[in-house]
Amino acid sequence: LERTEKIDLSNNKFNGNIPVEIGDVTNLTYLDLSYNSLAGTIPIVLGNLVRLEFLRLEGNELSGNIPDVVCETFGKLKNSHLSSDCYIGCTCCDECIGASKEINSTLIIHPRSSIRKVKWDWSLRDTNGNIVRSNSEKYKNIQCDNENPCDIDASECYSFTYAGDGVMFEISGTGLNSQTLTGTQLTKGLLLGQGCRNVEGSCSLKPSLDTLSQQDGRSRDIMEELIAISGRLVLSSKESPQYQAACWILREDPLRLMAKDKSLIQRYVARIVFASSRGEWWTYDRIDQLSHQHECEWNEMRPDYDVGVFCKEENVVKFNHRGEGMQGSLPTEISQLSRLEYIDFSQNELSGTIPDHIYNLFSLKGLWLEENSLSGSLSSRIRNLRRLEDFRVSDNLMNGTIPVELFNLRFLRHIYLSKNRLDGTIPANVGNLGDLLYLYLQNNLLNGTIPAEIGRCSSLVELDLGDNELEGIISVEIGNLTDLVYLDLSYNSLTGRVPGILGNLTYIELLRLEMNQLSGSIPNTLCEHFQKLERSYLSSDCAGDALSGISCSCCNECFGLSKLNNRHGVCPSTEIKVVTHQIGGYYDPWKRFQWSLSDGLNYPLIEGGLFHAGQECFESDGCDIPTTLCSSSSACYAFQISQHIKYGSDYYIDDFELLSIYVDGIEIKTIKYRDFSGAFSATSYHQEVVEFGYSSTNGGLTIGHCDSVRICGSEVPTGSRERNIFDQLVKISGTENLIDRQTAEYKAACWIIHEDEIQFEFSETSSEKQSYLLHQRYIMELLRFKFNLTGHMRNKHECEWYGIYCDEDEIVVRIDLAGEGLSGELFGELGELNYLKILNLEKNRLRGKIPVELANLRSLEEFYLGDNDCNGAIPTEIGEMISLTVLDLYSNSFSGDIPLSIYNLSALKHLNMTKNFLGGTISPRIGNLVKLGG
């Protein structure tokens, strides 16, 4: 055996002494004699084994000390392991296992309380979970109390548990952790005895679970069960919820369950869910208070919703951890709870994919996962959840298509898949769900047509398909959904006429059709219905500037080019803000007044009242509801408010501020109502008009002013053609740039006003569409001055200029000026081209930063800026250019980190940022760009 390097004789029944001859096997590096019945002292000849790196001696009946010569050998090694029983003297052991030698001790456990004649039951369990001492009459053979104390072996480890509240225990005894503790402290599972020195606090110290499981048979058996469920890999990670739950089960759980206990797995899974949570309710103190109870009692009833674990017949049927700070991935162990019916993990911080194990919960009726960061696709295995009634994964990062199997689950009543990155078409078998009540698919990338089969979902109450890429006509079958209360088809590419059959929707209260390419008119029957309702909302592309509008005499809100909101960049001109101060939700002021702000041409710029600014307010000191507009600092405005009240019963209106008007953050007017204090039941009407405009004195907007402006060398009064054009251009370029003779803005504006052969006329009958076309021509002229562009025909329509391409409505949709020797800097006015789809400026000499205003190009699909001299950081707002499929920024001097918002561009197919000075790391969120390279 001289050449032997490894000897493993552990977990056998060897007895007698360790033979001294083992010291002759000098090549040994590994020697394991643990868990036998070896006795006697440890031979000093083990010091001859100078190559020994691993020595285990625990679990025997050895005596004495580890020889110093052995300690000297192990002390020289960097990677070694030496372990023995704790009662062996060892100054160099990496680990001692088990208990010390038996120490007889008299156990004294004395409950103390101000309540007399009350008895609290307590028990002492060994490491196998067996009750060894108790004051309960049920355990007569091992019963002891203060009057009849009993002896225990203090060298072992015991777990102390009790039943009762508000009690204080005084615990003492030789070799015990003598102390006085309250009941709250004791519910943590107090450990007593010298054998607990390697166990007490073990989970916080995070030892190896393998080490813990080797200490006794109970632990080994439990670990075998848990490994079969979670796998050894995740249980070896000391930061994982699975590890924390397993360690708690093994060493800290006061119930001291055994592997054969039927509730072991259920309790383990419940603890995993707790270990994943960081919410206000699932604190360590709370779970410690509950830990001595059955896991079915880990819950709390709240006025708004219940939280925790809920059971039927001691089987978990519901997890409700909404908004409890859950982190990490969805625990796959949940699939072990075959009776589970409801899972609510919404409003948390969960990431990763929905594990396939979830689809094995055949009893599941409700699955709520919305408002997390879950990714991946929805599996076709959802077909297994045949009892599913409510499925919600809105507001996540899900991609891929909607599986057709989802619409075969005949018990479904609620489907919420909105605010994800789902693409593909809406499966035609959606018509299978005749009992479906709510279908929310908005804010995705769904394409194709609205399937006619959706008309078979005859029970639908709410249907939201808004903000997708749907095209084609509105199916007449939607008129069969006569129970609909809510229908949103906005922000798609729907065409054709509004079907008259929508007039069949006699329960509809909200209908949104805006930002499509619909034509025709809203059916009269529908208008009559909406006009009868006290609370309703109807919107469409009925504004004068809508490129493809419809006629609507009853719409609450009309959309067009001027309604594109959430604009980026600093307002180049003047910001006008109207703030409504609403007090109380009961009086509902939106039903009592309307206001509007118009410019000098009587264009309604913004408006409020009724549903427009509708918002409930229940704060005691009221709510401020702002409406903001970036408009011209050279124009004149009229603000009108009207109030019409008609109630059949008395009520009170307190004295309060109703409306305030701000210009660039400075309040210029507050309208107060002081005449309506007291009770009344009659009809009342009030109207007020506030006029303000450009002041030549201070160059800003002032009450009662509407002065002339010096334009291109001449004083121009309000109402003239030149002034109207100037006011429109000021909206996007600002007054200062348009009155400075040296700027490109001044030169382009003067050319438009005095030299352009296409003469724009503006009057009270002009439309916002004309304003857009004016802005478009002005921006094309800015290209010439800003980029030193030559060769285009200024006497022609801009759609005929070189590199400029338009659609049939003469709207610029493509600018292709690659390799034309352009110089200068990109400018923010380009962000006003709302319908631009392609912008190609690569291979020029452009410099400077990307203006944040370009993020307003929501229709832009291809952006080429490569091979220029641009610099600075890539703006974060670029992530809102949601239509981008191509982003090419190669060979510039961009610096800083790649903004995380770029990974929101789910339609992106081509991304090139090579040859720049970008730093940082590439985020794992690049996996969200599922179409990249496609």
Short mmCIF file of C-alpha atoms in Angstrom, two decimals, residues 544-548 560-561 564 760 767-777 779-780 797-800 803-815 832-838 857 859:
data_model
loop_
_atom_site.label_atom_id
_atom_site.label_comp_id
_atom_site.label_asym_id
_atom_site.label_seq_id
_atom_site.Cartn_x
_atom_site.Cartn_y
_atom_site.Cartn_z
CA GLY A 544 -58.91 69.62 -38.75
CA ASP A 545 -55.29 68.57 -39.12
CA ALA A 546 -55.97 64.83 -39.23
CA LEU A 547 -54.41 63.46 -42.41
CA SER A 548 -57.20 60.93 -42.85
CA GLY A 560 -54.72 65.08 -35.36
CA LEU A 561 -51.11 66.10 -35.81
CA LEU A 564 -49.07 64.13 -30.63
CA PHE A 760 -49.12 80.17 -47.54
CA SER A 767 -56.57 74.21 -40.59
CA GLU A 768 -53.88 72.72 -38.42
CA LYS A 769 -52.96 70.55 -41.40
CA GLN A 770 -51.89 73.73 -43.20
CA SER A 771 -49.77 74.57 -40.16
CA TYR A 772 -48.05 71.20 -40.44
CA LEU A 773 -47.36 71.67 -44.16
CA LEU A 774 -45.91 75.12 -43.41
CA HIS A 775 -43.61 73.61 -40.77
CA GLN A 776 -42.60 70.92 -43.23
CA ARG A 777 -41.57 73.38 -45.96
CA ILE A 779 -37.79 72.57 -42.12
CA MET A 780 -36.84 71.57 -45.67
CA HIS A 797 -42.82 71.92 -54.06
CA GLU A 798 -40.41 70.37 -51.55
CA CYS A 799 -41.61 66.90 -52.59
CA GLU A 800 -39.78 67.55 -55.90
CA GLY A 803 -33.42 63.61 -51.81
CA ILE A 804 -36.92 64.43 -50.50
CA TYR A 805 -39.72 61.88 -50.92
CA CYS A 806 -43.43 62.27 -50.08
CA ASP A 807 -46.61 60.23 -49.95
CA GLU A 808 -49.80 60.94 -51.89
CA ASP A 809 -50.81 63.61 -49.33
CA GLU A 810 -47.58 65.55 -49.95
CA ILE A 811 -46.26 64.59 -46.53
CA VAL A 812 -42.49 64.04 -46.37
CA VAL A 813 -41.81 60.41 -45.45
CA ARG A 814 -38.17 60.02 -46.54
CA ILE A 815 -35.06 62.20 -46.55
CA GLU A 832 -41.42 67.97 -35.93
CA LEU A 833 -41.67 65.70 -39.02
CA ASN A 834 -44.18 63.40 -37.39
CA TYR A 835 -44.64 61.13 -40.41
CA LEU A 836 -41.02 60.77 -41.48
CA LYS A 837 -40.12 57.09 -41.95
CA ILE A 838 -36.54 57.17 -43.30
CA LEU A 857 -39.95 60.91 -34.63
CA SER A 859 -42.92 57.01 -37.11
#
